[in-house]
CSV table of C-alpha atoms in Angstrom, one decimal:
chain,number,residue,atom,x,y,z
Z,510,TYR,CA,138.7,-158.5,-101.2
Z,511,LEU,CA,136.3,-160.2,-103.5
Z,512,THR,CA,137.7,-161.9,-106.5
Z,513,VAL,CA,135.5,-162.5,-109.5
Z,514,SER,CA,136.1,-164.6,-112.6
Z,515,CYS,CA,134.0,-164.2,-115.8
Z,516,ASN,CA,133.9,-165.7,-119.2
Z,517,PHE,CA,132.5,-163.9,-122.2
Z,518,TYR,CA,131.8,-165.4,-125.7
Z,519,ILE,CA,131.9,-162.9,-128.6
Z,520,LYS,CA,130.4,-163.9,-131.9
Z,521,GLN,CA,132.7,-162.9,-134.8
Z,522,ILE,CA,132.4,-163.2,-138.5
Z,523,ASP,CA,135.3,-163.7,-140.9
Z,524,LEU,CA,134.6,-161.2,-143.7
Z,525,LYS,CA,136.5,-163.1,-146.3
Z,526,THR,CA,135.0,-166.6,-145.7
Z,527,LYS,CA,131.7,-165.4,-144.1
Z,528,ASN,CA,132.3,-168.1,-141.4
Z,529,HIS,CA,130.9,-167.5,-137.9
Z,530,PHE,CA,132.9,-168.4,-134.8
Z,531,LEU,CA,132.9,-167.7,-131.1
Z,532,THR,CA,135.9,-166.3,-129.2
Z,533,LEU,CA,136.2,-166.9,-125.5
Z,534,ILE,CA,137.4,-164.0,-123.5
Z,535,SER,CA,138.2,-164.7,-119.8
Z,536,VAL,CA,138.4,-162.0,-117.3
Z,537,THR,CA,139.8,-163.2,-114.0
Z,538,ASN,CA,140.9,-161.8,-110.7
Z,539,PHE,CA,139.2,-158.4,-110.8
Z,540,SER,CA,138.2,-157.1,-107.4
Z,541,PRO,CA,136.9,-154.0,-105.8
Z,542,TYR,CA,139.5,-151.4,-106.3
Z,543,THR,CA,139.6,-149.6,-103.0
Z,544,LYS,CA,139.4,-150.8,-99.5
Z,545,LEU,CA,136.3,-149.2,-97.9
Z,546,LYS,CA,136.9,-146.5,-95.3
Z,547,SER,CA,134.5,-145.7,-92.5
Z,548,ILE,CA,132.8,-143.0,-94.5
Z,549,ASP,CA,132.2,-145.4,-97.3
Z,550,TRP,CA,130.6,-147.9,-95.0
Z,551,ALA,CA,128.5,-145.1,-93.5
Z,552,LEU,CA,127.3,-144.1,-96.9
Z,553,GLU,CA,126.4,-147.7,-97.9
Z,554,ALA,CA,124.6,-148.2,-94.6
Z,555,THR,CA,122.7,-145.0,-95.1
Z,556,SER,CA,121.5,-146.0,-98.5
Z,557,LEU,CA,120.4,-149.4,-97.3
Z,558,VAL,CA,118.6,-148.0,-94.3
Z,559,ILE,CA,116.7,-145.5,-96.6
Z,560,ILE,CA,115.6,-148.3,-98.9
Z,561,GLY,CA,114.6,-150.3,-95.9
Z,562,VAL,CA,112.5,-147.4,-94.6
Z,563,CYS,CA,110.8,-147.0,-98.0
Z,564,TRP,CA,109.8,-150.7,-98.0
Z,565,TRP,CA,108.8,-150.7,-94.3
Z,566,TYR,CA,106.6,-147.6,-94.7
Z,567,MET,CA,104.9,-148.9,-97.8
Z,568,LEU,CA,104.2,-152.4,-96.4
Z,569,SER,CA,103.1,-151.2,-93.0
Z,570,ASN,CA,100.5,-148.8,-94.5
Z,571,PHE,CA,99.5,-150.8,-97.7
Z,572,GLU,CA,96.2,-152.2,-96.4
Z,573,ASP,CA,95.0,-148.8,-95.4
Z,574,ILE,CA,95.7,-147.1,-98.7
Z,575,PRO,CA,92.5,-146.6,-100.9
Z,576,GLN,CA,92.3,-148.8,-104.0
Z,577,THR,CA,92.6,-145.9,-106.5
Z,578,ILE,CA,95.2,-143.2,-105.8
Z,579,PRO,CA,97.2,-140.6,-107.7
Z,580,VAL,CA,100.3,-142.2,-109.1
Z,581,HIS,CA,101.8,-139.5,-111.3
Z,582,PHE,CA,102.1,-135.8,-110.8
Z,583,ASP,CA,102.9,-132.9,-113.2
Z,584,ILE,CA,105.5,-130.2,-112.6
Z,585,LYS,CA,103.1,-128.2,-110.3
Z,586,GLY,CA,102.6,-131.3,-108.1
Z,587,GLU,CA,99.1,-131.9,-109.3
Z,588,PRO,CA,98.0,-135.5,-110.2
Z,589,ASP,CA,97.8,-136.2,-113.9
Z,590,ARG,CA,97.2,-140.0,-113.6
Z,591,PHE,CA,95.4,-142.2,-111.2
Z,592,GLY,CA,96.0,-145.9,-110.8
Z,593,GLU,CA,95.8,-148.9,-108.5
Z,594,LYS,CA,97.5,-148.8,-105.2
Z,595,SER,CA,99.7,-151.7,-106.2
Z,596,GLU,CA,101.4,-149.4,-108.7
Z,597,LEU,CA,103.2,-147.9,-105.7
Z,598,PHE,CA,105.4,-151.0,-105.7
Z,599,THR,CA,106.8,-150.0,-109.1
Z,600,LEU,CA,108.4,-147.1,-107.4
Z,601,LEU,CA,110.0,-149.3,-104.8
Z,602,TYR,CA,111.2,-151.8,-107.4
Z,603,VAL,CA,112.9,-149.1,-109.4
Z,604,ALA,CA,114.4,-147.6,-106.2
Z,605,THR,CA,115.8,-151.0,-105.1
Z,606,GLY,CA,117.1,-151.8,-108.6
Z,607,LEU,CA,118.8,-148.4,-108.8
Z,608,TYR,CA,120.3,-148.9,-105.3
Z,609,LEU,CA,121.8,-152.3,-106.3
Z,610,LEU,CA,123.1,-150.9,-109.6
Z,611,LEU,CA,124.8,-148.0,-107.9
Z,612,LEU,CA,126.1,-150.3,-105.2
Z,613,VAL,CA,127.9,-152.5,-107.7
Z,614,ILE,CA,129.2,-149.5,-109.7
Z,615,GLY,CA,130.6,-148.0,-106.5
Z,616,PHE,CA,132.6,-151.2,-105.8
Z,617,PHE,CA,134.2,-151.4,-109.2
Z,618,PRO,CA,135.4,-147.9,-110.2
Z,619,GLN,CA,138.1,-149.4,-112.4
Z,620,PHE,CA,135.4,-150.3,-114.9
Z,621,GLN,CA,134.1,-146.7,-115.1
Z,622,ASN,CA,134.8,-144.3,-117.9
Z,623,LEU,CA,136.8,-141.8,-115.8
Z,624,PRO,CA,137.6,-138.2,-116.9
Z,625,THR,CA,141.4,-138.6,-116.6
Z,626,SER,CA,143.7,-141.1,-118.3
Z,627,LEU,CA,144.3,-144.4,-116.6
Z,628,GLU,CA,148.1,-143.9,-117.1
Z,629,ASN,CA,147.9,-140.7,-115.0
Z,630,VAL,CA,149.7,-140.7,-111.7
Z,631,THR,CA,146.4,-139.6,-110.0
Z,632,THR,CA,144.5,-142.7,-111.2
Z,633,ASP,CA,144.1,-144.1,-107.7
Z,634,LYS,CA,142.8,-140.9,-106.3
Z,635,VAL,CA,140.4,-140.5,-109.2
Z,636,ARG,CA,139.1,-144.0,-108.7
Z,637,ARG,CA,138.6,-143.5,-105.0
Z,638,LEU,CA,136.7,-140.2,-105.7
Z,639,SER,CA,134.6,-141.9,-108.4
Z,640,ALA,CA,133.6,-144.7,-106.0
Z,641,ARG,CA,132.8,-142.2,-103.3
Z,642,MET,CA,130.8,-140.2,-105.8
Z,643,MET,CA,128.7,-143.3,-106.7
Z,644,ARG,CA,128.0,-143.8,-103.0
Z,645,MET,CA,126.9,-140.2,-102.5
Z,646,VAL,CA,124.7,-140.4,-105.6
Z,647,ASN,CA,123.2,-143.6,-104.2
Z,648,VAL,CA,122.3,-141.9,-100.9
Z,649,VAL,CA,120.7,-138.9,-102.7
Z,650,MET,CA,118.8,-141.2,-105.2
Z,651,CYS,CA,117.5,-143.2,-102.2
Z,652,LEU,CA,116.4,-140.0,-100.5
Z,653,ILE,CA,114.6,-139.0,-103.7
Z,654,PHE,CA,112.7,-142.3,-103.8
Z,655,LEU,CA,112.0,-142.1,-100.1
Z,656,VAL,CA,110.4,-138.7,-100.6
Z,657,LEU,CA,108.4,-139.9,-103.6
Z,658,SER,CA,107.2,-143.1,-102.0
Z,659,ALA,CA,106.5,-141.6,-98.5
Z,660,THR,CA,104.6,-138.7,-99.8
Z,661,SER,CA,102.6,-140.9,-102.2
Z,662,VAL,CA,101.6,-143.2,-99.3
Z,663,TYR,CA,100.9,-140.2,-97.0
Z,664,ASN,CA,98.8,-138.4,-99.5
Z,665,ALA,CA,96.9,-141.6,-100.4
Z,666,LEU,CA,96.2,-142.2,-96.7
Z,667,ASN,CA,95.0,-138.6,-96.1
Z,668,GLY,CA,93.1,-138.1,-99.4
Z,669,LEU,CA,95.5,-135.4,-100.6
Z,670,GLU,CA,96.1,-135.0,-104.3
Z,671,SER,CA,99.4,-133.0,-104.5
Z,672,GLN,CA,103.1,-133.5,-104.1
Z,673,ASN,CA,105.5,-131.0,-102.5
Z,674,ILE,CA,107.5,-130.4,-105.6
Z,675,TRP,CA,110.1,-128.1,-103.8
Z,676,VAL,CA,111.4,-130.9,-101.7
Z,677,LEU,CA,111.9,-133.1,-104.7
Z,678,LEU,CA,113.5,-130.2,-106.7
Z,679,SER,CA,115.9,-129.5,-103.8
Z,680,LEU,CA,117.0,-133.2,-103.7
Z,681,ILE,CA,117.5,-133.1,-107.5
Z,682,GLY,CA,119.6,-130.0,-107.0
Z,683,LEU,CA,121.6,-131.8,-104.3
Z,684,LEU,CA,122.2,-134.7,-106.8
Z,685,PHE,CA,123.6,-132.3,-109.4
Z,686,ALA,CA,125.7,-130.5,-106.8
Z,687,THR,CA,127.2,-133.8,-105.7
Z,688,LEU,CA,128.0,-134.8,-109.3
Z,689,PHE,CA,129.5,-131.4,-109.9
Z,690,TYR,CA,131.6,-131.4,-106.7
Z,691,TYR,CA,133.1,-134.9,-107.3
Z,692,TRP,CA,133.5,-134.3,-111.1
Z,693,SER,CA,135.5,-131.1,-110.4
Z,694,LYS,CA,137.7,-132.9,-107.8
Z,695,MET,CA,138.4,-135.7,-110.3
Z,696,THR,CA,139.3,-133.4,-113.2
Z,697,LYS,CA,141.5,-131.1,-111.0
Z,698,LYS,CA,145.2,-131.7,-111.7
C-alpha cells in the first residue's frame, strides 16, 4: 500500500482582534482504501491502453492531416467550427487529464462523498463499489475520447465533415447506465 503525508495551512482570522494566523493541519498515513482485485487491474489497464491508442493514432497520422479541419460539431454531427489541426491535441490533453483525475479518485474512495453514512456497517462495501464505479467511468470516458479523437482524425484525413453522433450518444448512455448501476448498488441496504 502507498502511504501519503500532507500538510495544509489554513489562513484564519480572529474576529475579535482581527488578527490573521495560519493553522497547520497534518494528514498522515492515508492510503488507497482497497486492495486491487484482478478486475480492477483489468479496468485500469483498459483505460491506459485506450488513452495510449488515442495518442498513437493522433501522432502517427498528424503529418497527413490538413492544416484546417473541423474541430467542433453540432448535435446533428455537422461541423460548426473549423480550426488548426494542432487543436486536436486539446482533446487528447483533456482526455489524459480526466484519465489521471479519475485514476486518483478511484484509488482513494475514502475521500469521496458517498451516499451512505461512514458509520454504516456496509461502508467497506460502498467504498469498494465506489472505487470500481470510478474505474468503469474512466473506461467509458476514455472510450468517448477515443471515438472523438479517432473520428476527428479519420474525417480530417478523408475530407469528411461529419461525426457519427449515434456512437457518441450510445457511449454517453453507457456512462449514465454505469453511474446508475453502481449508485443503485451503493444505496441498496
